């Protein structure tokens, strides 16, 4: 069983109406991939999880279809298309579905994690090979106005080289290797990186769907995958409120109310990617209500604004 870490919050306090307490505590990790594996019955979309007098259920009403794998940089984003959208349903002890107006969602968040196609094994950690130069050729001496700054840079470079050599000696042979070139010794090291990047936590929004019905939704518009393959997304509804539900929980373990999983989808390479899915009616409906979901109309308007600004700039130069 993998280790777990207590999920804590450090935000300022806020007011919320009084809710009930949970009869079971579950440890939630700060890194989604280290969460304890959940059984099929736990993450089944038809499962209701009880919290005293209320039962909670998550439904994936917009399934992810495809994705283009992004790079290993921090700025490269290739959002999953279409963006996953979940709906929260709450019913009372008599089995009646509660109206969204009757539910306080101040302390609800949904955490997203990446699993393999079967939904049984975490797939949020991948290995990436990086090249770290440990030494380089000495550059030609140039006159400097400050000898102390040059000495400081040499000390920093020596300290950096010593750290890299220590890391190389302490790592396993399968994760690091070194080669020698004309410019010096190059250390190749394999590091662990997250496969699922972007906004992996979503807050609830009370929105109207295409039928003008009010509901509680969680929209994941900024999720990207670094590797290709077949994956599923696991969504966990977490209660981050304190025991009295007046402030955020900063003293004890937070609670998982229920969980569900998406359908399996494919992450393609850039060469094989067939293109993004056209915006759905649900995405366009939520975008009109202020949710940041990219649509073709937004892309076209941005392109038109950019072209117009370029034309004005060219005319101004003339």
mmCIF file of C-alpha atoms in Angstrom:
data_model
loop_
_atom_site.group_PDB
_atom_site.id
_atom_site.type_symbol
_atom_site.label_atom_id
_atom_site.label_comp_id
_atom_site.label_asym_id
_atom_site.label_seq_id
_atom_site.Cartn_x
_atom_site.Cartn_y
_atom_site.Cartn_z
ATOM 1 C CA UNK A 1 0.000 0.000 0.000
ATOM 2 C CA UNK A 2 1.553 3.352 -1.005
ATOM 3 C CA UNK A 3 2.082 6.008 1.672
ATOM 4 C CA UNK A 4 -0.533 8.699 2.140
ATOM 5 C CA UNK A 5 -0.279 12.302 3.256
ATOM 6 C CA UNK A 6 -2.857 14.351 5.113
ATOM 7 C CA UNK A 7 -4.647 16.809 2.820
ATOM 8 C CA UNK A 8 -4.567 20.178 4.564
ATOM 9 C CA UNK A 9 -5.482 23.749 3.676
ATOM 10 C CA UNK A 10 -3.882 26.998 4.742
ATOM 11 C CA UNK A 11 -6.327 29.572 3.436
ATOM 12 C CA UNK A 12 -7.986 32.193 5.583
ATOM 13 C CA UNK A 13 -11.237 31.451 7.332
ATOM 14 C CA UNK A 14 -14.619 32.022 5.737
ATOM 15 C CA UNK A 15 -18.201 31.648 6.852
ATOM 16 C CA UNK A 16 -20.462 28.854 5.760
ATOM 17 C CA UNK A 17 -23.754 27.374 6.888
ATOM 18 C CA UNK A 18 -23.765 24.453 9.324
ATOM 19 C CA UNK A 19 -23.581 21.012 7.694
ATOM 20 C CA UNK A 20 -23.446 17.472 9.033
ATOM 21 C CA UNK A 21 -20.343 15.471 9.941
ATOM 22 C CA UNK A 22 -18.781 12.508 8.129
ATOM 23 C CA UNK A 23 -18.749 9.104 9.753
ATOM 24 C CA UNK A 24 -15.468 8.027 8.123
ATOM 25 C CA UNK A 25 -12.126 9.774 7.661
ATOM 26 C CA UNK A 26 -9.874 9.103 4.685
ATOM 27 C CA UNK A 27 -6.296 10.290 4.288
ATOM 28 C CA UNK A 28 -5.743 12.328 1.133
ATOM 29 C CA UNK A 29 -2.255 12.888 -0.326
ATOM 30 C CA UNK A 30 -0.918 16.236 -1.482
ATOM 31 C CA UNK A 31 0.327 14.502 -4.652
ATOM 32 C CA UNK A 32 -2.629 12.744 -6.326
ATOM 33 C CA UNK A 33 -0.509 9.868 -7.691
ATOM 34 C CA UNK A 34 0.421 8.673 -4.190
ATOM 35 C CA UNK A 35 -3.173 8.246 -3.100
ATOM 36 C CA UNK A 36 -4.172 4.796 -1.914
ATOM 37 C CA UNK A 37 -5.756 2.807 -4.705
ATOM 38 C CA UNK A 38 -9.527 2.726 -4.493
ATOM 39 C CA UNK A 39 -11.675 -0.274 -5.332
ATOM 40 C CA UNK A 40 -13.997 -0.465 -8.287
ATOM 41 C CA UNK A 41 -17.057 -0.122 -6.040
ATOM 42 C CA UNK A 42 -15.673 3.069 -4.500
ATOM 43 C CA UNK A 43 -15.138 4.890 -7.798
ATOM 44 C CA UNK A 44 -18.246 3.612 -9.549
ATOM 45 C CA UNK A 45 -20.356 6.517 -10.803
ATOM 46 C CA UNK A 46 -23.545 4.839 -9.573
ATOM 47 C CA UNK A 47 -22.321 4.651 -5.976
ATOM 48 C CA UNK A 48 -23.784 6.979 -3.357
ATOM 49 C CA UNK A 49 -21.546 7.806 -0.398
ATOM 50 C CA UNK A 50 -23.360 8.672 2.809
ATOM 51 C CA UNK A 51 -22.491 11.545 5.121
ATOM 52 C CA UNK A 52 -24.898 11.095 8.016
ATOM 53 C CA UNK A 53 -28.227 12.349 6.681
ATOM 54 C CA UNK A 54 -26.995 13.185 3.180
ATOM 55 C CA UNK A 55 -25.643 11.066 0.346
ATOM 56 C CA UNK A 56 -23.330 12.368 -2.375
ATOM 57 C CA UNK A 57 -22.755 11.279 -5.928
ATOM 58 C CA UNK A 58 -20.547 12.536 -8.766
ATOM 59 C CA UNK A 59 -21.515 12.069 -12.411
ATOM 60 C CA UNK A 60 -19.219 12.723 -15.372
ATOM 61 C CA UNK A 61 -21.674 14.384 -17.736
ATOM 62 C CA UNK A 62 -18.991 15.340 -20.300
ATOM 63 C CA UNK A 63 -16.409 12.641 -20.898
ATOM 64 C CA UNK A 64 -12.862 13.354 -22.124
ATOM 65 C CA UNK A 65 -12.356 12.066 -25.643
ATOM 66 C CA UNK A 66 -8.751 12.721 -26.686
ATOM 67 C CA UNK A 67 -5.632 14.657 -25.814
ATOM 68 C CA UNK A 68 -2.396 15.704 -27.421
ATOM 69 C CA UNK A 69 0.609 14.983 -25.247
ATOM 70 C CA UNK A 70 2.381 18.146 -24.146
ATOM 71 C CA UNK A 71 6.069 18.677 -23.508
ATOM 72 C CA UNK A 72 7.998 18.568 -20.259
ATOM 73 C CA UNK A 73 8.193 22.337 -19.922
ATOM 74 C CA UNK A 74 6.076 24.333 -17.513
ATOM 75 C CA UNK A 75 4.448 26.522 -20.157
ATOM 76 C CA UNK A 76 3.386 23.882 -22.684
ATOM 77 C CA UNK A 77 -0.305 23.066 -22.329
ATOM 78 C CA UNK A 78 -2.470 20.854 -24.552
ATOM 79 C CA UNK A 79 -5.843 20.685 -22.767
ATOM 80 C CA UNK A 80 -7.821 17.463 -22.846
ATOM 81 C CA UNK A 81 -10.672 17.730 -25.334
ATOM 82 C CA UNK A 82 -13.474 18.156 -24.523
ATOM 83 C CA UNK A 83 -12.906 19.384 -20.955
ATOM 84 C CA UNK A 84 -14.295 16.947 -18.352
ATOM 85 C CA UNK A 85 -17.386 18.247 -16.567
ATOM 86 C CA UNK A 86 -18.857 16.653 -13.450
ATOM 87 C CA UNK A 87 -22.220 17.141 -11.779
ATOM 88 C CA UNK A 88 -22.823 16.796 -8.047
ATOM 89 C CA UNK A 89 -26.026 15.193 -6.809
ATOM 90 C CA UNK A 90 -27.068 15.222 -3.151
ATOM 91 C CA UNK A 91 -30.055 13.448 -1.660
ATOM 92 C CA UNK A 92 -31.474 13.252 1.833
ATOM 93 C CA UNK A 93 -32.192 10.248 4.004
ATOM 94 C CA UNK A 94 -35.567 9.730 2.322
ATOM 95 C CA UNK A 95 -33.919 9.485 -1.107
ATOM 96 C CA UNK A 96 -35.135 12.840 -2.437
ATOM 97 C CA UNK A 97 -32.669 14.826 -4.558
ATOM 98 C CA UNK A 98 -31.910 18.178 -2.936
ATOM 99 C CA UNK A 99 -32.097 21.378 -4.924
ATOM 100 C CA UNK A 100 -28.794 23.196 -5.589
ATOM 101 C CA UNK A 101 -30.118 26.181 -3.614
ATOM 102 C CA UNK A 102 -30.316 23.970 -0.511
ATOM 103 C CA UNK A 103 -26.672 22.846 -0.685
ATOM 104 C CA UNK A 104 -23.768 24.829 0.709
ATOM 105 C CA UNK A 105 -20.723 24.112 -1.454
ATOM 106 C CA UNK A 106 -18.292 26.483 0.275
ATOM 107 C CA UNK A 107 -15.926 23.703 1.343
ATOM 108 C CA UNK A 108 -16.284 21.260 -1.564
ATOM 109 C CA UNK A 109 -13.503 20.619 -4.072
ATOM 110 C CA UNK A 110 -12.891 17.840 -6.590
ATOM 111 C CA UNK A 111 -9.404 16.387 -6.968
ATOM 112 C CA UNK A 112 -8.437 14.820 -10.313
ATOM 113 C CA UNK A 113 -5.877 12.045 -10.708
ATOM 114 C CA UNK A 114 -4.612 10.007 -13.666
ATOM 115 C CA UNK A 115 -4.891 6.215 -13.867
ATOM 116 C CA UNK A 116 -4.279 3.644 -16.565
ATOM 117 C CA UNK A 117 -6.931 2.366 -18.940
ATOM 118 C CA UNK A 118 -8.266 -0.159 -16.430
ATOM 119 C CA UNK A 119 -8.632 2.468 -13.718
ATOM 120 C CA UNK A 120 -6.813 0.248 -11.216
ATOM 121 C CA UNK A 121 -3.202 1.478 -11.393
ATOM 122 C CA UNK A 122 -2.008 5.073 -10.913
ATOM 123 C CA UNK A 123 -0.342 6.561 -14.005
ATOM 124 C CA UNK A 124 0.532 10.021 -12.783
ATOM 125 C CA UNK A 125 4.295 9.516 -12.410
ATOM 126 C CA UNK A 126 6.587 9.212 -15.443
ATOM 127 C CA UNK A 127 10.371 9.107 -15.840
ATOM 128 C CA UNK A 128 12.124 11.798 -17.842
ATOM 129 C CA UNK A 129 15.808 11.925 -18.760
ATOM 130 C CA UNK A 130 17.540 15.254 -18.219
ATOM 131 C CA UNK A 131 21.100 16.332 -19.007
ATOM 132 C CA UNK A 132 23.008 18.210 -16.339
ATOM 133 C CA UNK A 133 26.479 19.558 -17.193
ATOM 134 C CA UNK A 134 28.835 19.010 -14.265
ATOM 135 C CA UNK A 135 31.865 20.793 -15.694
ATOM 136 C CA UNK A 136 32.715 22.875 -18.716
ATOM 137 C CA UNK A 137 35.713 24.251 -20.443
ATOM 138 C CA UNK A 138 37.294 27.272 -18.806
ATOM 139 C CA UNK A 139 36.386 30.401 -20.791
ATOM 140 C CA UNK A 140 39.038 32.798 -21.928
ATOM 141 C CA UNK A 141 40.013 35.379 -19.362
ATOM 142 C CA UNK A 142 38.541 38.813 -19.864
ATOM 143 C CA UNK A 143 39.293 41.957 -17.931
ATOM 144 C CA UNK A 144 36.847 42.521 -15.105
ATOM 145 C CA UNK A 145 36.165 45.592 -13.074
ATOM 146 C CA UNK A 146 35.417 43.547 -9.951
ATOM 147 C CA UNK A 147 37.600 40.610 -8.942
ATOM 148 C CA UNK A 148 35.353 39.760 -6.010
ATOM 149 C CA UNK A 149 32.359 39.047 -8.288
ATOM 150 C CA UNK A 150 34.489 36.713 -10.432
ATOM 151 C CA UNK A 151 35.652 34.874 -7.332
ATOM 152 C CA UNK A 152 32.068 34.559 -6.131
ATOM 153 C CA UNK A 153 30.959 33.086 -9.463
ATOM 154 C CA UNK A 154 33.821 30.560 -9.366
ATOM 155 C CA UNK A 155 32.818 29.504 -5.861
ATOM 156 C CA UNK A 156 29.186 29.106 -6.911
ATOM 157 C CA UNK A 157 30.203 27.050 -9.945
ATOM 158 C CA UNK A 158 32.439 24.828 -7.812
ATOM 159 C CA UNK A 159 29.659 24.361 -5.259
ATOM 160 C CA UNK A 160 27.194 23.441 -8.013
ATOM 161 C CA UNK A 161 29.603 20.892 -9.485
ATOM 162 C CA UNK A 162 30.149 19.285 -6.075
ATOM 163 C CA UNK A 163 26.391 18.983 -5.557
ATOM 164 C CA UNK A 164 25.912 17.366 -8.954
ATOM 165 C CA UNK A 165 28.727 14.900 -8.296
ATOM 166 C CA UNK A 166 27.207 13.954 -4.946
ATOM 167 C CA UNK A 167 23.808 13.418 -6.531
ATOM 168 C CA UNK A 168 25.341 11.307 -9.275
ATOM 169 C CA UNK A 169 27.207 9.134 -6.756
ATOM 170 C CA UNK A 170 24.171 8.664 -4.515
ATOM 171 C CA UNK A 171 21.746 7.774 -7.335
ATOM 172 C CA UNK A 172 21.291 4.266 -8.662
ATOM 173 C CA UNK A 173 23.185 3.190 -11.808
ATOM 174 C CA UNK A 174 19.937 2.703 -13.699
ATOM 175 C CA UNK A 175 18.880 6.311 -13.130
ATOM 176 C CA UNK A 176 22.084 8.169 -13.959
ATOM 177 C CA UNK A 177 25.049 7.980 -16.263
ATOM 178 C CA UNK A 178 27.855 10.277 -17.358
ATOM 179 C CA UNK A 179 29.569 10.921 -20.646
ATOM 180 C CA UNK A 180 32.613 12.981 -21.502
ATOM 181 C CA UNK A 181 32.734 15.464 -24.353
ATOM 182 C CA UNK A 182 35.067 18.220 -25.474
ATOM 183 C CA UNK A 183 33.204 20.702 -23.279
ATOM 184 C CA UNK A 184 33.437 18.580 -20.122
ATOM 185 C CA UNK A 185 31.531 15.878 -18.262
ATOM 186 C CA UNK A 186 27.791 15.599 -18.855
ATOM 187 C CA UNK A 187 25.602 13.848 -16.296
ATOM 188 C CA UNK A 188 22.392 12.234 -17.560
ATOM 189 C CA UNK A 189 19.830 11.672 -14.864
ATOM 190 C CA UNK A 190 16.306 10.288 -14.904
ATOM 191 C CA UNK A 191 13.860 12.234 -12.762
ATOM 192 C CA UNK A 192 10.255 11.616 -11.797
ATOM 193 C CA UNK A 193 7.653 14.029 -13.143
ATOM 194 C CA UNK A 194 3.877 14.314 -13.011
ATOM 195 C CA UNK A 195 2.061 13.003 -16.049
ATOM 196 C CA UNK A 196 -1.131 14.980 -15.442
ATOM 197 C CA UNK A 197 -0.430 18.717 -15.322
ATOM 198 C CA UNK A 198 -2.608 21.791 -15.098
ATOM 199 C CA UNK A 199 -5.451 22.621 -12.727
ATOM 200 C CA UNK A 200 -6.076 19.262 -11.041
ATOM 201 C CA UNK A 201 -8.437 20.754 -8.438
ATOM 202 C CA UNK A 202 -11.786 22.322 -9.331
ATOM 203 C CA UNK A 203 -14.199 24.357 -7.243
ATOM 204 C CA UNK A 204 -17.985 24.003 -7.583
ATOM 205 C CA UNK A 205 -20.068 26.334 -9.708
ATOM 206 C CA UNK A 206 -23.831 26.622 -9.747
ATOM 207 C CA UNK A 207 -24.709 26.878 -13.433
ATOM 208 C CA UNK A 208 -27.631 26.409 -15.808
ATOM 209 C CA UNK A 209 -27.418 23.673 -18.444
ATOM 210 C CA UNK A 210 -28.926 23.743 -21.944
ATOM 211 C CA UNK A 211 -32.376 23.004 -20.504
ATOM 212 C CA UNK A 212 -32.056 25.989 -18.119
ATOM 213 C CA UNK A 213 -31.828 23.650 -15.128
ATOM 214 C CA UNK A 214 -29.670 24.793 -12.234
ATOM 215 C CA UNK A 215 -27.014 22.351 -11.027
ATOM 216 C CA UNK A 216 -23.688 22.079 -9.219
ATOM 217 C CA UNK A 217 -20.834 21.448 -11.641
ATOM 218 C CA UNK A 218 -17.068 20.989 -11.591
ATOM 219 C CA UNK A 219 -15.255 21.967 -14.802
ATOM 220 C CA UNK A 220 -11.677 20.830 -15.570
ATOM 221 C CA UNK A 221 -10.692 23.073 -18.474
ATOM 222 C CA UNK A 222 -6.906 22.995 -17.932
ATOM 223 C CA UNK A 223 -5.744 19.362 -17.846
ATOM 224 C CA UNK A 224 -2.862 18.076 -19.972
ATOM 225 C CA UNK A 225 -0.938 14.819 -20.273
ATOM 226 C CA UNK A 226 2.789 14.535 -20.860
ATOM 227 C CA UNK A 227 2.833 10.983 -22.234
ATOM 228 C CA UNK A 228 0.867 9.078 -24.842
ATOM 229 C CA UNK A 229 -1.367 6.105 -24.139
ATOM 230 C CA UNK A 230 -4.778 5.154 -22.836
ATOM 231 C CA UNK A 231 -5.862 6.702 -19.543
ATOM 232 C CA UNK A 232 -8.752 7.281 -17.194
ATOM 233 C CA UNK A 233 -9.316 10.190 -14.830
ATOM 234 C CA UNK A 234 -10.334 9.591 -11.227
ATOM 235 C CA UNK A 235 -12.323 12.347 -9.520
ATOM 236 C CA UNK A 236 -12.671 12.587 -5.730
ATOM 237 C CA UNK A 237 -15.103 14.918 -3.989
ATOM 238 C CA UNK A 238 -13.357 16.281 -0.883
ATOM 239 C CA UNK A 239 -14.793 18.185 2.044
ATOM 240 C CA UNK A 240 -12.202 20.682 3.313
ATOM 241 C CA UNK A 241 -14.413 22.238 5.978
ATOM 242 C CA UNK A 242 -13.706 22.100 9.694
ATOM 243 C CA UNK A 243 -15.801 20.087 12.133
ATOM 244 C CA UNK A 244 -18.122 23.030 12.788
ATOM 245 C CA UNK A 245 -18.161 24.027 9.074
ATOM 246 C CA UNK A 246 -17.379 27.665 9.801
ATOM 247 C CA UNK A 247 -13.737 27.740 8.659
ATOM 248 C CA UNK A 248 -11.407 25.681 6.483
ATOM 249 C CA UNK A 249 -9.955 22.558 8.023
ATOM 250 C CA UNK A 250 -6.345 23.180 9.046
ATOM 251 C CA UNK A 251 -6.091 20.888 12.081
ATOM 252 C CA UNK A 252 -7.314 17.440 11.059
ATOM 253 C CA UNK A 253 -7.735 15.066 8.151
ATOM 254 C CA UNK A 254 -10.075 16.186 5.388
ATOM 255 C CA UNK A 255 -12.828 13.966 4.107
ATOM 256 C CA UNK A 256 -13.608 12.207 0.828
ATOM 257 C CA UNK A 257 -17.347 12.159 0.244
ATOM 258 C CA UNK A 258 -17.437 10.140 -2.974
ATOM 259 C CA UNK A 259 -15.411 9.374 -6.100
ATOM 260 C CA UNK A 260 -15.965 8.433 -9.718
ATOM 261 C CA UNK A 261 -13.965 7.764 -12.873
ATOM 262 C CA UNK A 262 -14.153 8.829 -16.483
ATOM 263 C CA UNK A 263 -14.262 6.672 -19.578
ATOM 264 C CA UNK A 264 -10.962 5.608 -21.107
ATOM 265 C CA UNK A 265 -9.490 8.054 -23.629
ATOM 266 C CA UNK A 266 -6.323 8.317 -25.714
ATOM 267 C CA UNK A 267 -3.439 10.765 -25.489
ATOM 268 C CA UNK A 268 -1.808 11.062 -28.934
ATOM 269 C CA UNK A 269 1.561 12.254 -30.088
ATOM 270 C CA UNK A 270 1.694 15.506 -32.040
ATOM 271 C CA UNK A 271 2.058 13.552 -35.296
ATOM 272 C CA UNK A 272 -0.937 11.276 -34.738
ATOM 273 C CA UNK A 273 -3.259 13.735 -33.006
ATOM 274 C CA UNK A 274 -6.508 13.978 -35.030
ATOM 275 C CA UNK A 275 -7.384 17.419 -33.680
ATOM 276 C CA UNK A 276 -9.438 18.845 -30.853
ATOM 277 C CA UNK A 277 -13.100 17.993 -30.484
ATOM 278 C CA UNK A 278 -15.450 20.821 -31.534
ATOM 279 C CA UNK A 279 -16.929 22.699 -28.562
ATOM 280 C CA UNK A 280 -19.980 20.944 -27.205
ATOM 281 C CA UNK A 281 -23.255 22.691 -26.501
ATOM 282 C CA UNK A 282 -22.666 22.216 -22.783
ATOM 283 C CA UNK A 283 -19.222 23.834 -22.996
ATOM 284 C CA UNK A 284 -20.610 26.780 -24.926
ATOM 285 C CA UNK A 285 -23.475 27.103 -22.453
ATOM 286 C CA UNK A 286 -21.094 27.246 -19.482
ATOM 287 C CA UNK A 287 -18.713 29.576 -21.338
ATOM 288 C CA UNK A 288 -21.534 32.089 -21.758
ATOM 289 C CA UNK A 289 -21.967 32.010 -17.977
ATOM 290 C CA UNK A 290 -18.359 32.972 -17.315
ATOM 291 C CA UNK A 291 -16.582 29.601 -17.109
ATOM 292 C CA UNK A 292 -13.153 29.662 -18.762
ATOM 293 C CA UNK A 293 -13.722 27.043 -21.448
ATOM 294 C CA UNK A 294 -11.905 27.681 -24.747
ATOM 295 C CA UNK A 295 -14.237 27.745 -27.737
ATOM 296 C CA UNK A 296 -13.591 28.303 -31.423
ATOM 297 C CA UNK A 297 -15.377 31.628 -31.276
ATOM 298 C CA UNK A 298 -12.916 32.789 -28.603
ATOM 299 C CA UNK A 299 -9.968 31.589 -30.692
ATOM 300 C CA UNK A 300 -11.309 33.296 -33.814
ATOM 301 C CA UNK A 301 -11.959 36.570 -31.982
ATOM 302 C CA UNK A 302 -8.448 36.542 -30.493
ATOM 303 C CA UNK A 303 -6.966 35.945 -33.943
ATOM 304 C CA UNK A 304 -9.052 38.773 -35.414
ATOM 305 C CA UNK A 305 -8.013 41.147 -32.609
ATOM 306 C CA UNK A 306 -4.369 40.227 -33.132
ATOM 307 C CA UNK A 307 -4.614 40.768 -36.892
ATOM 308 C CA UNK A 308 -6.360 44.110 -36.392
ATOM 309 C CA UNK A 309 -3.689 45.283 -33.945
ATOM 310 C CA UNK A 310 -0.940 44.260 -36.373
ATOM 311 C CA UNK A 311 -2.598 46.202 -39.180
ATOM 312 C CA UNK A 312 -2.918 49.303 -37.007
ATOM 313 C CA UNK A 313 0.706 49.005 -35.939
ATOM 314 C CA UNK A 314 1.819 48.665 -39.590
ATOM 315 C CA UNK A 315 -0.232 51.709 -40.627
ATOM 316 C CA UNK A 316 1.225 53.693 -37.741
ATOM 317 C CA UNK A 317 4.746 52.832 -38.856
ATOM 318 C CA UNK A 318 3.957 53.955 -42.382
#
